Amino acid sequence: MLFVNLKTYQQGTGVDAINLVRILESVAHEAQVKIIPVVQASDVREISSFSKLEIWVQHVDWVEYGAHTGFILPEAVFEDGAIGTFLNHSEHKFKDFKELEKAHQRATNVGLKTLVFAADLEELRKLIYLKPTYIAYEPPDLIGSKTISVAQAKLEIINKVVKITNLHDVPFIVGAGIRSAQDVRKSLGSGAVGVAVSSDVVTAKDPRKEILDLVEGFR
Ligand code: G3P
């Protein structure tokens, strides 16, 4: 499975979120690879109204119905059509573990699947006890890298991640700097069930070309 995080820098490329999801959907269909667009909360309703792909949201908060200005209520994105949510992405951390734990509980209770990010082994060892739908290993220093991917630079750590995730029976995803079929192949070969990508696709002049290359790694 291929999570494509539609970070906000996509605007510069001329392909907006709607059109990018249309491209992802046609490639998913052609290649028969599960592609999951991960979008901003404000785009969930519109995108899930036309796309048959699983649409995920980039973040939800821990809040309940009540006086909470500007927070993302898990119920709201679920009702808009989100199937799952990222949590603890290194670009959107919670104040502390308690808040993350509560947000994870809230997301799960409303029926959202969850993918929780860990930046290193220490964090992963702690977060695995949340029993998320997926856990991701994503070293922040390689996010957005154009030259080196997690699959190239962190194979030793990935091998340790596999041991932990297997022990706890939580499928794991790998991400950061992924930009080729070879990166995908290496990640899957190491035991990951999928990858998370962003800049390679979202900032591309020709996103279809990039995504077609990435899905080759699943063959
Ligand atoms: O959520 C995945 C994302 O953080 C990876 O970003 O640009 O390194 O593919 P990128």
CSV table of C-alpha atoms and ligand atoms in Angstrom, one decimal:
chain,number,residue,atom,x,y,z
A,1,MET,CA,0.0,0.0,0.0
A,2,LEU,CA,1.1,3.5,-0.9
A,3,PHE,CA,0.2,6.4,1.3
A,4,VAL,CA,0.5,9.7,-0.6
A,5,ASN,CA,0.5,12.7,1.8
A,6,LEU,CA,-0.8,15.7,0.0
A,7,LYS,CA,1.2,18.3,1.9
A,8,THR,CA,0.4,21.9,1.3
A,9,TYR,CA,3.3,22.6,-1.0
A,10,GLN,CA,1.5,21.0,-3.8
A,11,GLN,CA,0.0,24.4,-4.9
A,12,GLY,CA,3.2,25.4,-6.7
A,13,THR,CA,2.9,22.5,-9.1
A,14,GLY,CA,-0.3,23.5,-10.8
A,15,VAL,CA,-1.9,20.2,-9.9
A,16,ASP,CA,-4.5,20.7,-7.2
A,17,ALA,CA,-5.6,18.2,-4.6
A,18,ILE,CA,-8.6,17.2,-6.6
A,19,ASN,CA,-6.7,16.5,-9.8
A,20,LEU,CA,-3.9,14.8,-8.0
A,21,VAL,CA,-6.4,12.4,-6.4
A,22,ARG,CA,-7.9,11.7,-9.8
A,23,ILE,CA,-4.4,10.8,-11.1
A,24,LEU,CA,-3.7,8.6,-8.1
A,25,GLU,CA,-7.0,6.8,-8.6
A,26,SER,CA,-6.4,6.1,-12.2
A,27,VAL,CA,-2.9,4.7,-11.5
A,28,ALA,CA,-4.2,2.6,-8.6
A,29,HIS,CA,-6.8,1.2,-10.9
A,30,GLU,CA,-4.3,0.5,-13.7
A,31,ALA,CA,-1.6,-0.9,-11.5
A,32,GLN,CA,-3.9,-2.6,-9.0
A,33,VAL,CA,-1.9,-1.1,-6.1
A,34,LYS,CA,-3.7,0.2,-3.1
A,35,ILE,CA,-3.0,4.0,-3.0
A,36,ILE,CA,-4.3,6.0,-0.1
A,37,PRO,CA,-4.4,9.8,-0.5
A,38,VAL,CA,-3.9,11.6,2.8
A,39,VAL,CA,-5.5,15.0,2.6
A,40,GLN,CA,-6.2,18.1,4.7
A,41,ALA,CA,-9.3,18.0,6.9
A,42,SER,CA,-10.9,20.7,4.7
A,43,ASP,CA,-10.6,18.5,1.6
A,44,VAL,CA,-12.0,15.3,3.0
A,45,ARG,CA,-15.6,15.8,2.1
A,46,GLU,CA,-15.1,17.0,-1.5
A,47,ILE,CA,-12.5,14.3,-2.3
A,48,SER,CA,-14.3,11.4,-0.8
A,49,SER,CA,-17.5,12.4,-2.6
A,50,PHE,CA,-16.0,11.5,-6.0
A,51,SER,CA,-13.1,9.1,-5.2
A,52,LYS,CA,-13.5,5.4,-4.7
A,53,LEU,CA,-10.0,5.3,-3.0
A,54,GLU,CA,-9.7,5.2,0.8
A,55,ILE,CA,-9.3,8.8,1.8
A,56,TRP,CA,-7.4,9.5,5.0
A,57,VAL,CA,-6.8,12.8,6.8
A,58,GLN,CA,-3.5,14.2,7.9
A,59,HIS,CA,-4.4,14.8,11.6
A,60,VAL,CA,-7.2,14.8,14.1
A,61,ASP,CA,-7.2,16.2,17.6
A,62,TRP,CA,-8.2,14.7,20.9
A,63,VAL,CA,-11.1,17.0,21.6
A,64,GLU,CA,-14.7,16.0,22.3
A,65,TYR,CA,-17.7,18.0,21.2
A,66,GLY,CA,-17.5,21.3,23.1
A,67,ALA,CA,-15.8,24.7,23.2
A,68,HIS,CA,-12.6,23.9,21.2
A,69,THR,CA,-11.8,26.5,18.6
A,70,GLY,CA,-9.8,25.4,15.6
A,71,PHE,CA,-9.3,21.8,16.6
A,72,ILE,CA,-10.2,18.9,14.3
A,73,LEU,CA,-12.9,16.8,15.7
A,74,PRO,CA,-12.5,13.1,14.8
A,75,GLU,CA,-16.3,12.8,14.3
A,76,ALA,CA,-16.3,15.6,11.8
A,77,VAL,CA,-13.8,14.1,9.4
A,78,PHE,CA,-15.3,10.6,9.8
A,79,GLU,CA,-18.7,12.0,8.8
A,80,ASP,CA,-17.1,13.7,5.9
A,81,GLY,CA,-15.9,10.4,4.6
A,82,ALA,CA,-12.4,9.9,6.0
A,83,ILE,CA,-11.5,6.2,6.5
A,84,GLY,CA,-8.3,6.8,8.6
A,85,THR,CA,-6.0,9.4,10.1
A,86,PHE,CA,-2.3,10.0,10.4
A,87,LEU,CA,-1.2,10.8,14.0
A,88,ASN,CA,2.0,12.2,15.4
A,89,HIS,CA,3.5,13.1,12.0
A,90,SER,CA,6.8,14.9,12.7
A,91,GLU,CA,5.3,18.0,11.2
A,92,HIS,CA,2.3,17.8,13.5
A,93,LYS,CA,3.2,16.5,16.9
A,94,PHE,CA,1.0,16.5,20.0
A,95,LYS,CA,2.0,18.4,23.1
A,96,ASP,CA,2.8,15.2,24.9
A,97,PHE,CA,2.2,11.4,24.8
A,98,LYS,CA,-1.1,11.8,26.8
A,99,GLU,CA,-2.6,13.9,24.1
A,100,LEU,CA,-1.5,11.5,21.4
A,101,GLU,CA,-2.9,8.6,23.4
A,102,LYS,CA,-6.3,10.4,23.8
A,103,ALA,CA,-6.4,11.4,20.1
A,104,HIS,CA,-5.7,7.8,19.1
A,105,GLN,CA,-8.4,6.6,21.4
A,106,ARG,CA,-10.9,9.1,20.1
A,107,ALA,CA,-10.1,8.3,16.4
A,108,THR,CA,-10.5,4.6,17.1
A,109,ASN,CA,-13.7,5.1,18.9
A,110,VAL,CA,-15.3,7.0,16.0
A,111,GLY,CA,-14.3,4.3,13.6
A,112,LEU,CA,-11.2,5.8,12.0
A,113,LYS,CA,-8.2,3.6,11.1
A,114,THR,CA,-4.9,5.0,12.4
A,115,LEU,CA,-1.3,5.4,11.3
A,116,VAL,CA,1.0,6.6,14.0
A,117,PHE,CA,4.5,7.9,13.1
A,118,ALA,CA,7.6,7.2,15.1
A,119,ALA,CA,10.8,9.2,14.4
A,120,ASP,CA,13.2,6.7,15.9
A,121,LEU,CA,13.3,3.3,17.6
A,122,GLU,CA,12.9,4.7,21.1
A,123,GLU,CA,9.6,6.4,20.1
A,124,LEU,CA,8.5,3.4,18.2
A,125,ARG,CA,8.9,1.1,21.2
A,126,LYS,CA,6.6,3.4,23.2
A,127,LEU,CA,4.0,4.0,20.5
A,128,ILE,CA,3.6,0.4,19.5
A,129,TYR,CA,1.5,-0.1,22.7
A,130,LEU,CA,-1.2,2.1,21.2
A,131,LYS,CA,-1.9,-0.8,18.8
A,132,PRO,CA,-2.5,1.5,15.8
A,133,THR,CA,-3.8,0.0,12.5
A,134,TYR,CA,-0.3,0.8,11.2
A,135,ILE,CA,2.9,2.2,12.6
A,136,ALA,CA,5.3,4.2,10.5
A,137,TYR,CA,9.0,4.7,10.9
A,138,GLU,CA,9.9,8.1,9.4
A,139,PRO,CA,13.2,9.8,10.4
A,140,PRO,CA,12.5,13.5,10.2
A,141,ASP,CA,16.0,14.4,8.8
A,142,LEU,CA,15.2,12.5,5.6
A,143,ILE,CA,11.7,13.8,5.0
A,144,GLY,CA,11.7,15.7,1.7
A,145,SER,CA,15.2,14.6,0.8
A,146,LYS,CA,15.9,14.5,-2.9
A,147,THR,CA,19.1,12.5,-2.6
A,148,ILE,CA,18.8,9.9,0.1
A,149,SER,CA,15.9,7.7,1.2
A,150,VAL,CA,15.1,6.0,4.5
A,151,ALA,CA,15.4,2.7,2.5
A,152,GLN,CA,18.9,3.5,1.5
A,153,ALA,CA,20.2,5.1,4.7
A,154,LYS,CA,18.4,3.3,7.6
A,155,LEU,CA,18.2,-0.3,6.6
A,156,GLU,CA,19.8,-1.4,9.9
A,157,ILE,CA,17.2,0.5,11.9
A,158,ILE,CA,14.4,-0.8,9.7
A,159,ASN,CA,15.5,-4.4,10.4
A,160,LYS,CA,15.1,-3.6,14.1
A,161,VAL,CA,11.8,-2.0,13.5
A,162,VAL,CA,10.5,-5.2,11.9
A,163,LYS,CA,11.4,-7.3,14.9
A,164,ILE,CA,9.4,-5.0,17.2
A,165,THR,CA,6.4,-4.6,14.9
A,166,ASN,CA,6.3,-8.4,14.3
A,167,LEU,CA,6.4,-9.1,18.0
A,168,HIS,CA,3.4,-6.8,18.5
A,169,ASP,CA,1.6,-7.8,15.4
A,170,VAL,CA,1.3,-4.2,14.1
A,171,PRO,CA,2.0,-3.8,10.3
A,172,PHE,CA,4.6,-1.2,9.6
A,173,ILE,CA,5.1,1.5,7.0
A,174,VAL,CA,8.3,3.2,6.0
A,175,GLY,CA,8.7,6.8,4.8
A,176,ALA,CA,11.0,9.7,4.2
A,177,GLY,CA,12.8,10.5,1.0
A,178,ILE,CA,11.2,7.7,-1.0
A,179,ARG,CA,11.3,8.5,-4.7
A,180,SER,CA,11.9,5.5,-6.8
A,181,ALA,CA,10.7,2.0,-7.5
A,182,GLN,CA,13.9,0.7,-5.9
A,183,ASP,CA,13.2,2.5,-2.7
A,184,VAL,CA,9.8,0.9,-2.6
A,185,ARG,CA,11.2,-2.5,-3.4
A,186,LYS,CA,13.8,-2.2,-0.6
A,187,SER,CA,11.2,-1.1,1.9
A,188,LEU,CA,8.8,-4.0,1.1
A,189,GLY,CA,11.8,-6.4,1.0
A,190,SER,CA,12.7,-5.4,4.5
A,191,GLY,CA,9.2,-6.3,5.8
A,192,ALA,CA,7.2,-3.1,5.5
A,193,VAL,CA,3.6,-3.5,4.3
A,194,GLY,CA,3.8,-0.2,2.5
A,195,VAL,CA,5.4,3.2,2.1
A,196,ALA,CA,4.5,6.8,2.8
A,197,VAL,CA,5.5,9.4,0.2
A,198,SER,CA,4.9,13.0,-0.4
A,199,SER,CA,7.4,15.4,-2.2
A,200,ASP,CA,8.3,13.0,-4.9
A,201,VAL,CA,4.7,13.0,-6.1
A,202,VAL,CA,3.2,16.2,-4.8
A,203,THR,CA,5.9,18.6,-6.0
A,204,ALA,CA,6.4,16.8,-9.3
A,205,LYS,CA,5.7,18.6,-12.6
A,206,ASP,CA,4.3,15.3,-13.8
A,207,PRO,CA,2.9,13.5,-10.8
A,208,ARG,CA,1.5,10.6,-12.9
A,209,LYS,CA,5.0,9.7,-14.1
A,210,GLU,CA,6.3,9.6,-10.5
A,211,ILE,CA,3.5,7.6,-9.1
A,212,LEU,CA,3.8,5.1,-12.1
A,213,ASP,CA,7.4,4.7,-11.2
A,214,LEU,CA,6.7,4.1,-7.5
A,215,VAL,CA,4.0,1.5,-8.2
A,216,GLU,CA,6.6,-0.5,-10.2
A,217,GLY,CA,8.2,-1.2,-6.9
A,218,PHE,CA,5.1,-3.3,-5.9
A,219,ARG,CA,5.5,-5.7,-8.8
B,1,G3P,O1,4.0,11.4,5.3
B,1,G3P,C1,5.1,11.1,4.5
B,1,G3P,C2,6.0,12.2,4.3
B,1,G3P,O2,6.4,12.8,5.5
B,1,G3P,C3,7.2,11.8,3.5
B,1,G3P,O3,7.7,12.9,2.9
B,1,G3P,O4,8.6,14.2,1.0
B,1,G3P,O5,10.0,12.6,2.3
B,1,G3P,O6,8.2,11.7,0.8
B,1,G3P,P1,8.7,12.8,1.7
